[in-house]
Coordinates of C-alpha atoms in Angstrom, one line a residue:
Chain I
M9 CA 2.3 22.9 15.0
T10 CA -0.7 20.5 15.1
N11 CA -2.8 23.5 16.0
I12 CA -1.7 25.5 13.0
K13 CA -2.2 22.6 10.8
S14 CA -5.7 21.8 11.8
K15 CA -6.8 25.4 11.7
L16 CA -5.5 25.7 8.2
G17 CA -7.2 22.4 7.2
W18 CA -10.5 23.7 8.5
K19 CA -10.1 27.0 6.6
L20 CA -9.4 25.1 3.4
A21 CA -12.4 22.8 4.0
T22 CA -14.7 25.8 4.5
A23 CA -13.4 27.5 1.4
V24 CA -14.2 24.4 -0.5
L25 CA -17.7 24.2 0.9
G26 CA -18.3 27.8 0.0
A27 CA -17.1 27.6 -3.5
A28 CA -19.8 27.3 -6.2
V29 CA -17.7 25.0 -8.3
V30 CA -16.2 22.6 -5.8
A31 CA -14.0 20.2 -7.7
G32 CA -11.2 21.5 -9.7
S33 CA -11.1 25.0 -8.4
F34 CA -8.4 24.0 -6.0
A35 CA -6.1 22.2 -8.4
A36 CA -6.5 25.0 -10.9
S37 CA -5.4 27.8 -8.5
A38 CA -2.5 25.7 -7.4
V39 CA -1.2 25.0 -10.9
A40 CA -1.2 28.6 -11.8
K41 CA 1.6 29.3 -9.3
D42 CA 5.2 29.3 -10.4
W43 CA 6.9 26.6 -8.4
G44 CA 10.4 27.3 -9.8
K45 CA 12.8 24.3 -9.4
F46 CA 10.1 22.3 -7.5
Q47 CA 8.2 21.7 -10.8
V48 CA 9.6 20.0 -13.9
E49 CA 7.1 19.8 -16.8
D50 CA 3.9 18.6 -15.2
R51 CA 5.7 17.0 -12.2
R52 CA 5.7 18.7 -8.9
S53 CA 7.5 17.9 -5.7
G54 CA 5.5 17.2 -2.5
Y55 CA 7.0 20.5 -1.3
T56 CA 4.5 22.3 -3.6
Y57 CA 1.5 20.6 -1.9
M58 CA 2.5 21.5 1.7
T59 CA 1.3 24.4 3.7
D60 CA 3.5 27.6 3.8
E61 CA 4.3 26.8 7.4
T62 CA 5.7 23.4 6.6
R63 CA 7.6 24.8 3.6
D64 CA 9.2 27.4 5.9
V65 CA 10.4 24.7 8.2
Q66 CA 12.1 22.9 5.3
N67 CA 13.6 26.2 3.8
D68 CA 15.4 27.2 7.0
D69 CA 18.4 25.0 7.8
F70 CA 18.2 26.1 11.4
E71 CA 14.6 25.2 11.8
N72 CA 14.6 22.0 9.6
P73 CA 14.8 19.1 12.1
G74 CA 16.2 16.9 9.4
M75 CA 19.5 18.8 9.5
L76 CA 20.3 17.2 12.9
W77 CA 20.2 13.9 11.1
V78 CA 22.5 15.2 8.4
E79 CA 25.0 16.2 11.1
N80 CA 24.6 12.8 12.7
G81 CA 25.4 11.1 9.5
Q82 CA 28.4 13.2 8.9
S83 CA 29.9 12.2 12.2
L84 CA 29.0 8.6 11.6
W85 CA 30.9 8.7 8.4
S86 CA 34.2 8.7 10.2
T87 CA 33.1 6.4 13.0
K88 CA 34.5 2.9 13.0
M89 CA 31.8 0.2 12.6
G90 CA 32.2 -3.6 12.4
S91 CA 35.1 -6.0 13.0
A92 CA 37.4 -4.7 10.2
G93 CA 38.0 -1.5 12.2
K94 CA 37.0 0.7 9.3
S95 CA 34.7 3.7 8.8
C96 CA 33.1 4.9 5.6
A97 CA 35.8 7.6 5.5
S98 CA 38.5 4.9 5.4
C99 CA 37.5 4.3 1.7
H100 CA 35.4 7.4 0.9
A101 CA 37.6 10.1 2.4
D102 CA 35.9 12.9 0.5
A103 CA 32.2 12.2 1.0
D104 CA 31.2 15.5 -0.7
K105 CA 33.0 14.4 -3.9
D106 CA 32.5 10.6 -3.8
M107 CA 28.8 10.7 -2.9
K108 CA 27.8 13.6 -5.2
G109 CA 25.0 12.5 -7.5
V110 CA 24.7 9.1 -5.9
A111 CA 21.3 9.5 -4.1
P112 CA 19.4 10.7 -7.2
S113 CA 20.6 7.7 -9.2
Y114 CA 19.2 4.9 -6.9
P115 CA 17.8 2.3 -7.1
K116 CA 20.5 0.9 -9.4
Y117 CA 20.9 -2.4 -11.2
N118 CA 23.3 -4.8 -9.5
A119 CA 24.7 -7.3 -12.0
K120 CA 26.0 -9.7 -9.3
M121 CA 22.6 -9.9 -7.6
G122 CA 20.7 -9.8 -10.9
K123 CA 18.3 -7.2 -9.5
M124 CA 17.8 -3.7 -8.4
E125 CA 19.4 -2.3 -5.3
T126 CA 18.3 0.6 -3.1
L127 CA 20.7 3.1 -1.6
E128 CA 20.2 1.5 1.8
Q129 CA 21.0 -1.9 0.4
R130 CA 24.1 -0.5 -1.3
I131 CA 25.3 1.0 2.0
N132 CA 24.6 -2.3 3.8
R133 CA 26.7 -4.2 1.2
D134 CA 29.8 -2.2 2.2
I135 CA 29.0 -2.5 5.9
V136 CA 28.7 -6.3 5.7
E137 CA 31.2 -7.2 3.0
K138 CA 33.9 -4.6 3.6
M139 CA 33.6 -3.5 7.2
G140 CA 32.6 -6.8 8.9
G141 CA 29.5 -5.2 10.4
K142 CA 25.8 -6.1 10.6
A143 CA 23.3 -4.8 8.1
L144 CA 21.4 -1.8 9.4
K145 CA 17.6 -1.7 9.4
F146 CA 16.2 0.8 6.9
D147 CA 14.6 2.9 9.6
S148 CA 17.3 2.6 12.3
K149 CA 18.9 5.8 13.6
E150 CA 22.2 4.9 11.9
M151 CA 20.8 4.2 8.5
L152 CA 18.5 7.2 8.5
S153 CA 21.5 9.4 9.5
L154 CA 23.7 8.0 6.7
M155 CA 20.9 8.2 4.1
T156 CA 20.1 11.8 5.1
Y157 CA 23.7 12.8 4.9
V158 CA 24.3 11.1 1.6
G159 CA 21.1 12.6 0.2
K160 CA 22.0 16.1 1.4
I161 CA 25.3 15.9 -0.5
S162 CA 23.3 15.8 -3.8
S163 CA 21.0 18.6 -2.8
G164 CA 19.4 20.2 -5.8
M165 CA 20.6 17.6 -8.3
P166 CA 17.9 16.1 -10.5
V167 CA 16.4 12.7 -10.0
N168 CA 18.0 10.5 -12.7
V169 CA 17.4 6.8 -12.5
K170 CA 18.3 4.4 -15.3
V171 CA 15.2 2.4 -16.3
D172 CA 16.3 0.9 -19.6
G173 CA 18.7 -2.0 -20.3
P174 CA 18.8 -4.6 -17.5
A175 CA 16.6 -2.4 -15.3
A176 CA 13.7 -2.5 -17.8
P177 CA 12.0 -5.7 -16.5
F178 CA 12.2 -4.4 -12.9
F179 CA 10.8 -1.0 -13.9
A180 CA 7.9 -2.9 -15.6
K181 CA 7.2 -4.7 -12.4
G182 CA 7.3 -1.5 -10.3
K183 CA 4.9 0.1 -12.7
A184 CA 2.4 -2.8 -12.6
F185 CA 2.5 -2.6 -8.8
Y186 CA 1.7 1.2 -9.0
Y187 CA -1.4 0.7 -11.1
Q188 CA -2.7 -2.4 -9.2
R189 CA -5.6 -1.9 -6.9
R190 CA -5.2 -3.4 -3.5
G191 CA -6.8 -3.7 0.0
Q192 CA -10.4 -3.6 1.1
L193 CA -10.6 0.0 -0.1
D194 CA -9.4 -1.4 -3.5
M195 CA -7.2 1.6 -4.6
S196 CA -4.0 1.8 -6.6
C197 CA -1.3 4.3 -5.9
A198 CA -2.4 6.0 -9.1
N199 CA -6.0 6.5 -7.8
C200 CA -4.7 8.9 -5.2
H201 CA -1.3 10.2 -6.5
E202 CA -1.9 10.4 -10.2
D203 CA -5.6 11.0 -10.5
N204 CA -6.1 13.4 -7.6
P205 CA -3.1 15.5 -6.6
G206 CA -4.1 18.8 -5.2
K207 CA -7.5 17.4 -4.0
L208 CA -8.4 17.1 -0.3
I209 CA -8.9 13.6 1.1
R210 CA -10.5 14.5 4.3
A211 CA -7.8 16.7 6.0
N212 CA -4.9 15.8 3.7
T213 CA -4.0 17.5 0.5
L214 CA -2.9 14.7 -1.9
S215 CA 0.4 15.2 -3.6
E216 CA 1.9 13.2 -6.5
G217 CA 3.7 10.9 -4.0
Q218 CA 7.2 11.8 -5.2
I219 CA 10.3 10.6 -3.4
N220 CA 12.9 13.2 -4.4
G221 CA 13.0 14.4 -0.8
F222 CA 13.7 11.1 1.1
P223 CA 14.5 10.3 3.8
T224 CA 11.8 12.8 4.5
Y225 CA 11.4 14.3 8.0
R226 CA 7.7 13.8 8.7
L227 CA 6.3 16.0 11.5
K228 CA 3.7 13.2 12.3
W229 CA 6.6 10.7 12.8
Q230 CA 8.8 13.3 14.6
K231 CA 11.8 11.8 12.7
P232 CA 12.9 11.0 9.2
G233 CA 11.5 7.9 7.5
S234 CA 12.5 5.6 4.6
V235 CA 10.7 5.4 1.3
H236 CA 9.6 1.9 2.2
R237 CA 8.1 3.0 5.5
R238 CA 5.9 5.4 3.5
F239 CA 4.9 2.6 1.0
K240 CA 3.9 0.4 4.0
G241 CA 1.8 3.2 5.4
C242 CA 0.0 3.9 2.1
N243 CA -0.7 0.2 1.7
K244 CA -2.1 -0.1 5.2
N245 CA -4.3 2.9 4.7
V246 CA -6.2 1.1 2.0
R247 CA -6.4 -2.0 4.2
A248 CA -3.8 -3.9 2.1
K249 CA -1.2 -6.2 3.5
P250 CA 2.1 -4.3 3.2
F251 CA 5.4 -5.8 2.0
K252 CA 8.7 -5.8 4.0
R253 CA 11.2 -3.0 3.7
G254 CA 13.8 -4.1 1.2
S255 CA 11.4 -6.6 -0.5
D256 CA 11.8 -7.0 -4.3
E257 CA 8.3 -5.6 -4.6
Y258 CA 9.1 -2.3 -2.9
V259 CA 12.5 -2.0 -4.5
N260 CA 10.9 -2.2 -8.0
L261 CA 8.1 0.1 -6.9
E262 CA 10.7 2.6 -5.7
L263 CA 12.4 2.5 -9.1
Y264 CA 9.1 3.3 -10.8
V265 CA 8.1 6.0 -8.3
K266 CA 11.6 7.6 -8.5
W267 CA 11.3 7.7 -12.3
R268 CA 7.9 9.4 -12.0
G269 CA 9.8 12.3 -10.4
R270 CA 12.6 12.4 -13.0
G271 CA 14.2 15.8 -13.1
L272 CA 12.9 17.0 -9.7
P273 CA 15.6 18.3 -7.4
T274 CA 17.0 16.1 -4.6
E275 CA 15.5 17.8 -1.6
T276 CA 16.8 15.7 1.3
P277 CA 16.0 16.4 4.1
S278 CA 12.5 17.4 3.0
V279 CA 9.9 18.2 5.6
R280 CA 6.3 16.9 5.3
N281 CA 3.2 16.7 7.4
Chain G
M21 CA -21.7 -23.0 21.7
R22 CA -19.2 -20.5 23.0
K23 CA -19.9 -18.3 20.0
T24 CA -23.6 -18.3 20.6
K25 CA -23.1 -17.3 24.2
L26 CA -20.8 -14.5 23.2
A27 CA -23.3 -13.3 20.6
A28 CA -26.0 -13.3 23.2
G29 CA -23.8 -11.4 25.5
I30 CA -23.2 -8.7 22.9
I31 CA -26.9 -8.4 22.2
A32 CA -27.6 -8.0 25.8
V33 CA -25.0 -5.3 26.5
A34 CA -24.4 -3.5 23.2
S35 CA -26.4 -2.6 20.1
V36 CA -27.7 -4.8 17.4
M37 CA -25.3 -3.0 15.0
A38 CA -22.3 -4.5 16.7
V39 CA -23.6 -8.0 16.0
Q40 CA -24.2 -7.1 12.4
S41 CA -20.6 -6.1 11.7
A42 CA -19.1 -8.9 13.8
F43 CA -21.1 -11.8 12.2
A44 CA -23.5 -11.0 9.4
D45 CA -20.8 -9.4 7.3
S46 CA -19.1 -12.6 6.3
H47 CA -22.1 -13.4 4.1
I48 CA -23.2 -10.9 1.5
K49 CA -26.9 -10.9 1.1
K50 CA -28.0 -11.5 -2.5
Y51 CA -29.3 -8.5 -4.3
K52 CA -30.7 -7.8 -7.8
I53 CA -29.5 -5.1 -10.1
E54 CA -32.1 -3.8 -12.6
D55 CA -32.1 -0.6 -14.6
G56 CA -28.8 0.6 -12.9
A57 CA -30.4 0.2 -9.4
I58 CA -30.9 -2.1 -6.5
K59 CA -34.5 -1.5 -5.8
A60 CA -35.1 -3.6 -2.7
S61 CA -33.6 -3.0 0.7
L62 CA -30.7 -5.3 1.4
T63 CA -32.2 -6.2 4.8
G64 CA -35.9 -5.9 4.0
K65 CA -36.0 -2.9 6.4
T66 CA -35.7 0.8 5.9
G67 CA -32.6 2.4 7.2
D68 CA -32.2 4.8 10.1
A69 CA -31.0 8.1 8.9
A70 CA -29.6 9.2 12.3
K71 CA -27.4 6.2 12.5
G72 CA -26.5 6.6 8.8
K73 CA -25.3 10.1 9.5
K74 CA -22.8 8.7 12.0
V75 CA -21.7 6.0 9.5
A76 CA -21.0 8.7 6.9
I77 CA -18.8 10.6 9.3
N78 CA -17.0 7.7 10.9
R79 CA -13.5 7.4 9.5
K80 CA -13.5 3.6 10.0
K81 CA -16.9 3.1 8.4
G82 CA -18.4 5.1 5.5
N83 CA -16.0 8.0 5.8
C84 CA -17.9 9.6 3.0
L85 CA -16.5 13.0 4.1
A86 CA -13.0 11.8 3.0
C87 CA -14.0 12.4 -0.6
H88 CA -17.3 14.3 -0.5
A89 CA -18.4 17.7 1.0
I90 CA -21.8 17.6 2.7
S91 CA -23.2 21.0 3.8
D92 CA -25.5 19.3 6.3
L93 CA -22.4 18.1 8.2
K94 CA -20.7 21.5 8.3
D95 CA -20.1 21.1 12.0
Q96 CA -17.6 18.4 11.1
P97 CA -14.1 19.5 10.2
F98 CA -12.4 18.3 7.0
H99 CA -14.6 17.6 4.0
G100 CA -12.7 16.2 1.1
N101 CA -13.2 17.1 -2.6
V102 CA -12.0 14.0 -4.4
G103 CA -15.6 13.4 -5.4
P104 CA -18.5 15.8 -6.0
S105 CA -20.5 17.4 -3.1
L106 CA -23.4 15.2 -2.1
D107 CA -25.7 18.2 -1.6
G108 CA -28.9 17.6 -3.4
V109 CA -27.9 14.2 -4.5
A110 CA -31.2 12.6 -3.5
S111 CA -33.0 14.9 -6.0
N112 CA -30.8 13.7 -8.8
Y113 CA -30.9 10.0 -8.3
S114 CA -33.5 7.4 -7.2
E115 CA -33.1 5.5 -4.0
G116 CA -32.3 2.3 -5.9
E117 CA -29.5 4.0 -7.9
L118 CA -28.0 5.4 -4.7
R119 CA -28.1 2.0 -3.1
L120 CA -26.2 0.5 -6.0
R121 CA -23.7 3.4 -5.9
I122 CA -23.0 2.7 -2.2
V123 CA -23.0 -1.1 -2.5
N124 CA -20.5 -1.1 -5.5
A125 CA -19.7 2.1 -7.3
K126 CA -17.6 0.2 -9.8
T127 CA -20.7 -1.2 -11.5
S128 CA -21.3 2.2 -13.1
N129 CA -17.7 3.3 -13.3
E130 CA -15.0 0.7 -13.1
D131 CA -12.2 3.3 -12.8
T132 CA -13.7 5.1 -9.8
I133 CA -11.7 5.6 -6.6
M134 CA -14.9 5.2 -4.6
P135 CA -14.7 2.0 -2.6
A136 CA -17.4 -0.7 -2.8
F137 CA -19.0 -0.7 0.6
Y138 CA -20.8 -4.0 0.3
K139 CA -18.5 -6.5 -1.3
V140 CA -16.3 -9.2 0.2
D141 CA -14.4 -10.9 -2.6
G142 CA -12.0 -10.1 -5.4
Y143 CA -9.6 -8.1 -3.2
N144 CA -5.9 -8.1 -3.7
R145 CA -3.6 -8.5 -0.6
L146 CA -6.4 -7.9 1.8
I147 CA -5.3 -7.5 5.4
K148 CA -6.3 -10.6 7.3
K149 CA -8.6 -8.9 9.8
F150 CA -10.8 -7.7 6.9
K151 CA -11.0 -11.1 5.2
G152 CA -14.6 -12.1 4.5
K153 CA -15.9 -8.7 5.6
S154 CA -17.4 -5.8 3.7
V155 CA -16.6 -2.2 4.7
L156 CA -20.2 -1.8 5.8
S157 CA -22.8 -4.3 6.9
A158 CA -26.1 -4.5 5.0
Q159 CA -27.9 -2.6 7.7
E160 CA -25.2 0.1 7.7
V161 CA -25.6 0.5 3.9
E162 CA -29.4 1.0 4.4
D163 CA -28.7 3.5 7.2
V164 CA -26.3 5.5 5.2
L165 CA -28.7 5.4 2.3
A166 CA -31.5 6.7 4.5
Y167 CA -29.2 9.6 5.5
V168 CA -28.2 10.3 1.8
M169 CA -31.9 10.3 0.9
T170 CA -32.3 13.4 3.2
L171 CA -29.8 15.3 1.0
K172 CA -32.4 16.8 -1.3

């Protein structure tokens, strides 16, 4: 896999060097393509910025390593957790029905907490309050399995988060975070994912940084990862101090980033480099 | 006392460059901007283009290739295209203009994605280990500049 990837990267780099008009030629040729459901207006899923090889892995359920996590999540659904002797299925017997459309609508406003809640946090609330269990870490095997399973149930459904009403101030905070420069390299999310999608940053083709496919199975990680894990990585790459998974800062940022991808299809489990 | 001994040790075994980035970085040398350029060398010395070439390639240092293609470095894989190719850039700009561009590209374009390579303050949520440090030392800026000046 790595081999294929680096060879391709080199080919791309050579093509760029050879081209008379360097900047732009790339983005232009990519935009001309019809991406079908993976593009809504000017917004494109990360899928459209991947190599054909990576897309093939995502397209084929038998090859997509994220599918194992979906199966894992499905069996966890009816496994008892916590002191109350309950499983998710005790209350959500028909997951396909109860969880349909849930993943693309998160983060959601929680009136009792007076702030936004991610899907992981919503799941943890049931585990702690209704099942007598301990909150799962965002990138634990159990949480990633449940998240991948719940995401897969909404496969193809458009991202649709509410950003008005009580969510509005949190949306504003997430947006401010997105445009704020940070770290020693002094870059904002927008510098890379809004100003430069389709361009090469050394070996990587920049995408729009959309999150319609999370938890995404990253070949580099050899496992799925949470949205907040990705945020931490992108913060550290510019030499900025990351926030904690589940921090208010990242929850609000997630709301804004999810909204940027409004209408894009839920793609869990997506596969990325 | 201990620090001096350590520094002396480094000089003895390693290069002067290591000392530069370990200690000298915490104090930015004063420089003067006139006519969109920094005309004088930051160190009073001219840079070493061979060393500068390495700085331009090094992902933890200049990493200029992350955003710029440079035909002279075509033996290196992965040239980015976020910024323009640097081929011929020394024919288009004066040495002083290029020095300012590397020191702090935001003086000419505050919206640019290009990092300031010689600046220590005004950062937001800087990781601790980079506190008080610039991306490049003054000498590394001069070295990379000397290399860029060969791109005619």
